[in-house]
Amino acid sequence: MIVLENPLLEDALEEEDDAEDSVEEMEITGALKSGKISEEGVKTISHVNNVPKLKERLEAIQKKLPWIESLDITIDLKVPTEEMKSVINDNFKQEMLFYKQSETGAQQSIARLKSLGIPTERPEDFFAEMVKSDEHMKRVKEKLISKQLTMERTEKVTKMRKMKKLGKKVQQEVLKKRADEKKQMMENVKKIRKGKADQEEADNFEINTEPETSSGKKKELNRKRKAKDSKYGFGGKKKMAKKNTQESYKDVSTFSSRVHSKPKRSAKNDKRKGGKPQRPGKTKRVNMKNKARSK
């Protein structure tokens, strides 16, 4: 192990040890009590308030300049002692006291400046040259305008997205409402057709299925329309409409021997009254054409 000898370092360490020893001795003897040093432990320093010497030094350093060069003013508000006691612990009252003192000093200073003939307001035609050039301010203005336009564009896009989402939501709600209304209407129509609807529901569907004339009277149906209605029905049951029942099987009142006993037409040489003979089939026509060519 190598030890380097330094006489300055050794002296500093010895002084620190002596100081620690003196502090320990003072604590033991009661020289240090409650953070204060007594007269027995340390030599006391006497404070002298030599007013003539202080005034002499003040005159030496004081410059006797006119008031316009310093603009200093002293204000004494003369606050009562009782009010001052309450101001000490109230920050708001202290701020108000400072405000009143500053206001009074400003008023007195302005009055004093006016009495000296010194203007206190800037004239309307006052021109002060800018620290920055016009080109620089122009670039700053363009930058601020571009930032503002970018922010407006961003807000507009965000607003349009929100409106688009809201529009889709509203559209879905409208379509769903329409679908529900249509479904309810179809159910009510089915109930009315089957005769299961209430009187109130039936009144809501007052639809005139028969055409009306301009005079308001119902148009009479022609014979052809009546025949089709009687044959196929009108809005009623369609299935099994032509199936025979026991009553229809026994009913022969509509039977006519002239109509139902007509002989069938023969397949060959079928000539209708006042019409052309039946056209032969395709195979027969081809055979007839081939025979004609062979001859």
mmCIF file of C-alpha atoms in Angstrom:
data_model
loop_
_atom_site.group_PDB
_atom_site.id
_atom_site.type_symbol
_atom_site.label_atom_id
_atom_site.label_comp_id
_atom_site.label_asym_id
_atom_site.label_seq_id
_atom_site.Cartn_x
_atom_site.Cartn_y
_atom_site.Cartn_z
ATOM 1 C CA MET A 1 0.000 0.000 0.000
ATOM 2 C CA ILE A 2 1.443 3.397 -1.097
ATOM 3 C CA VAL A 3 0.884 6.502 1.079
ATOM 4 C CA LEU A 4 1.469 9.968 -0.372
ATOM 5 C CA GLU A 5 2.601 12.665 2.063
ATOM 6 C CA ASN A 6 1.016 16.110 1.633
ATOM 7 C CA PRO A 7 1.822 18.728 4.333
ATOM 8 C CA LEU A 8 -1.070 21.036 3.312
ATOM 9 C CA LEU A 9 -3.617 18.223 3.567
ATOM 10 C CA GLU A 10 -2.271 17.221 6.970
ATOM 11 C CA ASP A 11 -2.578 20.782 8.281
ATOM 12 C CA ALA A 12 -6.184 21.046 7.092
ATOM 13 C CA LEU A 13 -7.094 17.759 8.754
ATOM 14 C CA GLU A 14 -5.470 18.876 12.042
ATOM 15 C CA GLU A 15 -7.473 22.159 11.965
ATOM 16 C CA GLU A 16 -10.744 20.254 11.396
ATOM 17 C CA ASP A 17 -9.953 17.956 14.338
ATOM 18 C CA ASP A 18 -9.240 20.952 16.587
ATOM 19 C CA ALA A 19 -12.550 22.604 15.545
ATOM 20 C CA GLU A 20 -14.505 19.421 16.307
ATOM 21 C CA ASP A 21 -12.850 19.128 19.690
ATOM 22 C CA SER A 22 -13.697 22.761 20.534
ATOM 23 C CA VAL A 23 -17.350 22.265 19.517
ATOM 24 C CA GLU A 24 -17.617 19.153 21.665
ATOM 25 C CA GLU A 25 -16.116 21.018 24.624
ATOM 26 C CA MET A 26 -18.593 23.908 24.144
ATOM 27 C CA GLU A 27 -21.556 21.509 24.037
ATOM 28 C CA ILE A 28 -20.338 19.841 27.208
ATOM 29 C CA THR A 29 -19.846 23.125 29.070
ATOM 30 C CA GLY A 30 -23.257 24.436 27.898
ATOM 31 C CA ALA A 31 -21.850 27.077 25.592
ATOM 32 C CA LEU A 32 -24.288 26.063 22.805
ATOM 33 C CA LYS A 33 -27.888 26.104 23.942
ATOM 34 C CA SER A 34 -30.911 26.016 21.611
ATOM 35 C CA GLY A 35 -28.794 26.973 18.616
ATOM 36 C CA LYS A 36 -27.431 30.148 20.292
ATOM 37 C CA ILE A 37 -23.851 30.850 21.320
ATOM 38 C CA SER A 38 -23.415 32.265 24.845
ATOM 39 C CA GLU A 39 -20.884 34.914 25.884
ATOM 40 C CA GLU A 40 -18.763 32.358 27.744
ATOM 41 C CA GLY A 41 -18.178 30.172 24.707
ATOM 42 C CA VAL A 42 -17.539 32.752 21.935
ATOM 43 C CA LYS A 43 -16.260 36.302 21.883
ATOM 44 C CA THR A 44 -19.226 38.688 21.407
ATOM 45 C CA ILE A 45 -19.376 41.266 18.575
ATOM 46 C CA SER A 46 -20.563 44.753 19.555
ATOM 47 C CA HIS A 47 -22.866 46.585 17.064
ATOM 48 C CA VAL A 48 -22.435 50.393 16.965
ATOM 49 C CA ASN A 49 -25.114 52.694 15.456
ATOM 50 C CA ASN A 50 -22.986 55.716 14.588
ATOM 51 C CA VAL A 51 -25.559 58.006 12.963
ATOM 52 C CA PRO A 52 -23.198 60.892 12.077
ATOM 53 C CA LYS A 53 -20.807 58.553 10.291
ATOM 54 C CA LEU A 54 -23.692 56.913 8.367
ATOM 55 C CA LYS A 55 -25.013 60.304 7.234
ATOM 56 C CA GLU A 56 -21.527 61.304 6.181
ATOM 57 C CA ARG A 57 -21.170 58.200 4.039
ATOM 58 C CA LEU A 58 -24.674 58.758 2.611
ATOM 59 C CA GLU A 59 -23.778 62.296 1.512
ATOM 60 C CA ALA A 60 -20.588 60.976 -0.039
ATOM 61 C CA ILE A 61 -22.325 58.394 -2.213
ATOM 62 C CA GLN A 62 -25.517 60.332 -2.885
ATOM 63 C CA LYS A 63 -25.817 62.081 -6.232
ATOM 64 C CA LYS A 64 -27.771 65.296 -6.131
ATOM 65 C CA LEU A 65 -29.714 64.866 -9.399
ATOM 66 C CA PRO A 66 -33.092 66.337 -10.396
ATOM 67 C CA TRP A 67 -36.228 64.309 -9.624
ATOM 68 C CA ILE A 68 -36.904 63.585 -13.323
ATOM 69 C CA GLU A 69 -33.708 61.479 -13.396
ATOM 70 C CA SER A 70 -34.749 59.149 -10.556
ATOM 71 C CA LEU A 71 -38.586 59.395 -10.468
ATOM 72 C CA ASP A 72 -38.597 58.113 -6.886
ATOM 73 C CA ILE A 73 -41.479 58.904 -4.578
ATOM 74 C CA THR A 74 -42.398 57.894 -1.035
ATOM 75 C CA ILE A 75 -45.981 57.209 0.036
ATOM 76 C CA ASP A 76 -47.157 56.974 3.620
ATOM 77 C CA LEU A 77 -50.713 55.660 3.878
ATOM 78 C CA LYS A 78 -50.811 56.115 7.678
ATOM 79 C CA VAL A 79 -52.548 52.841 8.435
ATOM 80 C CA PRO A 80 -53.931 52.643 12.029
ATOM 81 C CA THR A 81 -52.225 50.263 14.430
ATOM 82 C CA GLU A 82 -55.329 48.106 14.965
ATOM 83 C CA GLU A 83 -55.827 47.677 11.215
ATOM 84 C CA MET A 84 -52.136 46.918 10.720
ATOM 85 C CA LYS A 85 -52.396 44.008 13.158
ATOM 86 C CA SER A 86 -55.119 42.419 11.026
ATOM 87 C CA VAL A 87 -53.167 43.109 7.799
ATOM 88 C CA ILE A 88 -50.105 41.205 9.031
ATOM 89 C CA ASN A 89 -51.833 37.806 8.862
ATOM 90 C CA ASP A 90 -54.092 38.494 5.849
ATOM 91 C CA ASN A 91 -52.475 38.213 2.400
ATOM 92 C CA PHE A 92 -55.465 39.725 0.603
ATOM 93 C CA LYS A 93 -55.418 42.867 2.771
ATOM 94 C CA GLN A 94 -51.671 43.162 2.219
ATOM 95 C CA GLU A 95 -52.140 43.043 -1.569
ATOM 96 C CA MET A 96 -54.886 45.685 -1.358
ATOM 97 C CA LEU A 97 -52.592 47.881 0.750
ATOM 98 C CA PHE A 98 -49.820 47.565 -1.842
ATOM 99 C CA TYR A 99 -52.313 48.348 -4.617
ATOM 100 C CA LYS A 100 -53.550 51.527 -2.910
ATOM 101 C CA GLN A 101 -49.985 52.643 -2.196
ATOM 102 C CA SER A 102 -48.965 52.103 -5.850
ATOM 103 C CA GLU A 103 -52.071 53.855 -7.137
ATOM 104 C CA THR A 104 -51.491 56.885 -4.911
ATOM 105 C CA GLY A 105 -47.826 57.078 -5.961
ATOM 106 C CA ALA A 106 -48.723 56.891 -9.667
ATOM 107 C CA GLN A 107 -51.323 59.661 -9.308
ATOM 108 C CA GLN A 108 -48.889 61.940 -7.467
ATOM 109 C CA SER A 109 -46.114 61.220 -10.002
ATOM 110 C CA ILE A 110 -48.355 62.032 -12.991
ATOM 111 C CA ALA A 111 -49.479 65.290 -11.361
ATOM 112 C CA ARG A 112 -45.858 66.200 -10.665
ATOM 113 C CA LEU A 113 -44.812 65.409 -14.262
ATOM 114 C CA LYS A 114 -47.632 67.555 -15.642
ATOM 115 C CA SER A 115 -46.579 70.430 -13.389
ATOM 116 C CA LEU A 116 -43.057 70.138 -14.877
ATOM 117 C CA GLY A 117 -44.514 70.207 -18.407
ATOM 118 C CA ILE A 118 -43.436 66.648 -19.262
ATOM 119 C CA PRO A 119 -45.912 64.659 -21.418
ATOM 120 C CA THR A 120 -47.168 61.408 -19.904
ATOM 121 C CA GLU A 121 -49.064 59.973 -22.884
ATOM 122 C CA ARG A 122 -47.811 58.880 -26.289
ATOM 123 C CA PRO A 123 -48.971 61.103 -29.170
ATOM 124 C CA GLU A 124 -51.257 59.654 -31.826
ATOM 125 C CA ASP A 125 -48.729 60.222 -34.632
ATOM 126 C CA PHE A 126 -45.907 58.565 -32.686
ATOM 127 C CA PHE A 127 -43.860 56.242 -34.918
ATOM 128 C CA ALA A 128 -41.581 53.626 -33.386
ATOM 129 C CA GLU A 129 -39.400 51.538 -35.639
ATOM 130 C CA MET A 130 -39.873 47.778 -35.264
ATOM 131 C CA VAL A 131 -36.985 45.747 -33.912
ATOM 132 C CA LYS A 132 -37.646 43.061 -36.548
ATOM 133 C CA SER A 133 -37.799 43.764 -40.267
ATOM 134 C CA ASP A 134 -40.974 43.754 -42.330
ATOM 135 C CA GLU A 135 -39.841 40.674 -44.246
ATOM 136 C CA HIS A 136 -39.400 38.747 -41.024
ATOM 137 C CA MET A 137 -42.819 39.788 -39.735
ATOM 138 C CA LYS A 138 -44.314 38.848 -43.103
ATOM 139 C CA ARG A 139 -42.883 35.334 -42.785
ATOM 140 C CA VAL A 140 -44.213 35.107 -39.221
ATOM 141 C CA LYS A 141 -47.644 36.200 -40.410
ATOM 142 C CA GLU A 142 -47.666 33.618 -43.226
ATOM 143 C CA LYS A 143 -46.628 30.911 -40.764
ATOM 144 C CA LEU A 144 -49.429 31.837 -38.364
ATOM 145 C CA ILE A 145 -51.984 31.907 -41.203
ATOM 146 C CA SER A 146 -50.865 28.485 -42.451
ATOM 147 C CA LYS A 147 -51.138 27.057 -38.932
ATOM 148 C CA GLN A 148 -54.614 28.520 -38.555
ATOM 149 C CA LEU A 149 -55.737 27.080 -41.908
ATOM 150 C CA THR A 150 -54.328 23.669 -40.965
ATOM 151 C CA MET A 151 -56.205 23.725 -37.669
ATOM 152 C CA GLU A 152 -59.443 24.752 -39.401
ATOM 153 C CA ARG A 153 -59.015 22.011 -41.998
ATOM 154 C CA THR A 154 -58.368 19.419 -39.302
ATOM 155 C CA GLU A 155 -61.414 20.533 -37.310
ATOM 156 C CA LYS A 156 -63.537 20.437 -40.475
ATOM 157 C CA VAL A 157 -62.402 16.895 -41.335
ATOM 158 C CA THR A 158 -63.039 15.747 -37.761
ATOM 159 C CA LYS A 159 -66.484 17.339 -37.821
ATOM 160 C CA MET A 160 -67.302 15.700 -41.175
ATOM 161 C CA ARG A 161 -66.262 12.289 -39.812
ATOM 162 C CA LYS A 162 -68.476 12.733 -36.787
ATOM 163 C CA MET A 163 -71.381 13.866 -38.979
ATOM 164 C CA LYS A 164 -70.833 10.885 -41.278
ATOM 165 C CA LYS A 165 -70.933 8.471 -38.356
ATOM 166 C CA LEU A 166 -73.997 10.229 -36.988
ATOM 167 C CA GLY A 167 -75.647 10.184 -40.444
ATOM 168 C CA LYS A 168 -75.057 6.437 -40.790
ATOM 169 C CA LYS A 169 -76.494 5.860 -37.346
ATOM 170 C CA VAL A 170 -79.563 7.989 -38.110
ATOM 171 C CA GLN A 171 -80.021 6.271 -41.469
ATOM 172 C CA GLN A 172 -79.888 2.833 -39.847
ATOM 173 C CA GLU A 173 -82.440 3.924 -37.255
ATOM 174 C CA VAL A 174 -84.744 5.308 -39.982
ATOM 175 C CA LEU A 175 -84.473 2.115 -42.061
ATOM 176 C CA LYS A 176 -85.132 -0.023 -39.004
ATOM 177 C CA LYS A 177 -88.138 2.117 -38.108
ATOM 178 C CA ARG A 178 -89.504 1.795 -41.639
ATOM 179 C CA ALA A 179 -89.009 -1.971 -41.611
ATOM 180 C CA ASP A 180 -90.815 -2.257 -38.267
ATOM 181 C CA GLU A 181 -93.682 -0.099 -39.527
ATOM 182 C CA LYS A 182 -93.979 -2.161 -42.694
ATOM 183 C CA LYS A 183 -93.950 -5.401 -40.711
ATOM 184 C CA GLN A 184 -96.635 -4.103 -38.363
ATOM 185 C CA MET A 185 -98.759 -2.933 -41.291
ATOM 186 C CA MET A 186 -98.543 -6.340 -43.016
ATOM 187 C CA GLU A 187 -99.538 -8.074 -39.791
ATOM 188 C CA ASN A 188 -102.539 -5.760 -39.433
ATOM 189 C CA VAL A 189 -103.532 -6.392 -43.074
ATOM 190 C CA LYS A 190 -103.379 -10.142 -42.498
ATOM 191 C CA LYS A 191 -105.556 -9.790 -39.411
ATOM 192 C CA ILE A 192 -108.103 -7.747 -41.362
ATOM 193 C CA ARG A 193 -108.200 -10.320 -44.179
ATOM 194 C CA LYS A 194 -108.771 -13.121 -41.715
ATOM 195 C CA GLY A 195 -111.346 -11.092 -39.801
ATOM 196 C CA LYS A 196 -109.339 -11.191 -36.567
ATOM 197 C CA ALA A 197 -108.603 -7.481 -36.327
ATOM 198 C CA ASP A 198 -110.302 -5.135 -33.881
ATOM 199 C CA GLN A 199 -112.616 -2.376 -35.020
ATOM 200 C CA GLU A 200 -109.951 0.300 -34.383
ATOM 201 C CA GLU A 201 -107.387 -1.523 -36.515
ATOM 202 C CA ALA A 202 -109.939 -2.002 -39.271
ATOM 203 C CA ASP A 203 -110.767 1.718 -39.249
ATOM 204 C CA ASN A 204 -107.078 2.546 -39.761
ATOM 205 C CA PHE A 205 -107.131 0.715 -43.114
ATOM 206 C CA GLU A 206 -110.088 2.346 -44.845
ATOM 207 C CA ILE A 207 -109.103 1.356 -48.388
ATOM 208 C CA ASN A 208 -111.713 1.291 -51.141
ATOM 209 C CA THR A 209 -110.849 -1.683 -53.323
ATOM 210 C CA GLU A 210 -113.528 -0.917 -55.891
ATOM 211 C CA PRO A 211 -112.943 1.855 -58.430
ATOM 212 C CA GLU A 212 -115.109 4.972 -58.173
ATOM 213 C CA THR A 213 -116.256 7.374 -60.829
ATOM 214 C CA SER A 214 -115.745 11.117 -60.777
ATOM 215 C CA SER A 215 -119.243 11.570 -59.345
ATOM 216 C CA GLY A 216 -118.347 9.401 -56.331
ATOM 217 C CA LYS A 217 -120.513 6.408 -57.312
ATOM 218 C CA LYS A 218 -119.052 2.935 -57.630
ATOM 219 C CA LYS A 219 -118.339 1.818 -61.155
ATOM 220 C CA GLU A 220 -120.376 -1.213 -62.204
ATOM 221 C CA LEU A 221 -118.401 -4.301 -63.178
ATOM 222 C CA ASN A 222 -118.803 -5.650 -66.718
ATOM 223 C CA ARG A 223 -119.949 -9.148 -67.539
ATOM 224 C CA LYS A 224 -116.454 -10.460 -68.238
ATOM 225 C CA ARG A 225 -115.127 -9.240 -64.886
ATOM 226 C CA LYS A 226 -118.078 -10.793 -63.053
ATOM 227 C CA ALA A 227 -117.533 -14.130 -64.795
ATOM 228 C CA LYS A 228 -113.863 -14.205 -63.826
ATOM 229 C CA ASP A 229 -114.645 -13.234 -60.255
ATOM 230 C CA SER A 230 -117.219 -16.002 -59.985
ATOM 231 C CA LYS A 231 -114.815 -18.503 -61.548
ATOM 232 C CA TYR A 232 -111.547 -17.668 -59.795
ATOM 233 C CA GLY A 233 -112.827 -15.884 -56.722
ATOM 234 C CA PHE A 234 -111.862 -12.451 -55.460
ATOM 235 C CA GLY A 235 -109.389 -12.272 -52.593
ATOM 236 C CA GLY A 236 -110.622 -15.477 -51.059
ATOM 237 C CA LYS A 237 -109.429 -19.032 -50.905
ATOM 238 C CA LYS A 238 -107.729 -20.236 -54.112
ATOM 239 C CA LYS A 239 -106.657 -23.758 -53.309
ATOM 240 C CA MET A 240 -109.041 -26.721 -53.831
ATOM 241 C CA ALA A 241 -111.558 -24.357 -55.432
ATOM 242 C CA LYS A 242 -112.404 -26.782 -58.280
ATOM 243 C CA LYS A 243 -112.508 -29.911 -56.174
ATOM 244 C CA ASN A 244 -115.862 -31.699 -56.191
ATOM 245 C CA THR A 245 -117.877 -32.010 -53.055
ATOM 246 C CA GLN A 246 -120.733 -34.319 -52.308
ATOM 247 C CA GLU A 247 -123.278 -31.660 -53.218
ATOM 248 C CA SER A 248 -121.561 -30.666 -56.461
ATOM 249 C CA TYR A 249 -121.207 -34.307 -57.487
ATOM 250 C CA LYS A 250 -124.932 -34.901 -57.115
ATOM 251 C CA ASP A 251 -125.873 -31.606 -58.769
ATOM 252 C CA VAL A 252 -126.544 -32.165 -62.497
ATOM 253 C CA SER A 253 -128.531 -29.034 -63.135
ATOM 254 C CA THR A 254 -125.771 -27.494 -65.237
ATOM 255 C CA PHE A 255 -125.348 -30.608 -67.414
ATOM 256 C CA SER A 256 -126.156 -30.132 -71.107
ATOM 257 C CA SER A 257 -126.190 -33.083 -73.535
ATOM 258 C CA ARG A 258 -125.568 -30.756 -76.489
ATOM 259 C CA VAL A 259 -122.400 -29.414 -74.929
ATOM 260 C CA HIS A 260 -121.070 -32.388 -73.032
ATOM 261 C CA SER A 261 -122.004 -35.099 -75.642
ATOM 262 C CA LYS A 262 -120.168 -33.488 -78.602
ATOM 263 C CA PRO A 263 -118.086 -36.059 -80.560
ATOM 264 C CA LYS A 264 -114.318 -35.642 -80.611
ATOM 265 C CA ARG A 265 -112.567 -34.435 -83.710
ATOM 266 C CA SER A 266 -110.566 -37.013 -85.685
ATOM 267 C CA ALA A 267 -106.846 -36.517 -85.889
ATOM 268 C CA LYS A 268 -106.779 -37.006 -89.688
ATOM 269 C CA ASN A 269 -108.246 -34.480 -92.106
ATOM 270 C CA ASP A 270 -109.556 -32.292 -89.305
ATOM 271 C CA LYS A 271 -111.261 -29.419 -91.084
ATOM 272 C CA ARG A 272 -112.817 -26.759 -88.893
ATOM 273 C CA LYS A 273 -115.779 -24.780 -89.946
ATOM 274 C CA GLY A 274 -114.683 -21.910 -92.174
ATOM 275 C CA GLY A 275 -110.943 -22.548 -91.424
ATOM 276 C CA LYS A 276 -107.917 -24.176 -92.973
ATOM 277 C CA PRO A 277 -106.997 -27.833 -92.458
ATOM 278 C CA GLN A 278 -104.620 -28.671 -89.638
ATOM 279 C CA ARG A 279 -100.933 -28.309 -90.534
ATOM 280 C CA PRO A 280 -99.038 -31.651 -90.733
ATOM 281 C CA GLY A 281 -96.219 -32.282 -88.298
ATOM 282 C CA LYS A 282 -92.577 -31.546 -88.948
ATOM 283 C CA THR A 283 -91.569 -35.145 -89.715
ATOM 284 C CA LYS A 284 -94.418 -35.559 -92.165
ATOM 285 C CA ARG A 285 -93.499 -32.279 -93.863
ATOM 286 C CA VAL A 286 -89.880 -33.409 -94.260
ATOM 287 C CA ASN A 287 -90.959 -36.756 -95.755
ATOM 288 C CA MET A 288 -93.282 -35.013 -98.162
ATOM 289 C CA LYS A 289 -90.460 -32.666 -99.235
ATOM 290 C CA ASN A 290 -88.068 -35.607 -99.802
ATOM 291 C CA LYS A 291 -90.643 -37.455 -101.926
ATOM 292 C CA ALA A 292 -91.135 -34.342 -104.055
ATOM 293 C CA ARG A 293 -87.374 -34.064 -104.646
ATOM 294 C CA SER A 294 -86.988 -37.757 -105.575
ATOM 295 C CA LYS A 295 -89.594 -37.425 -108.294
#
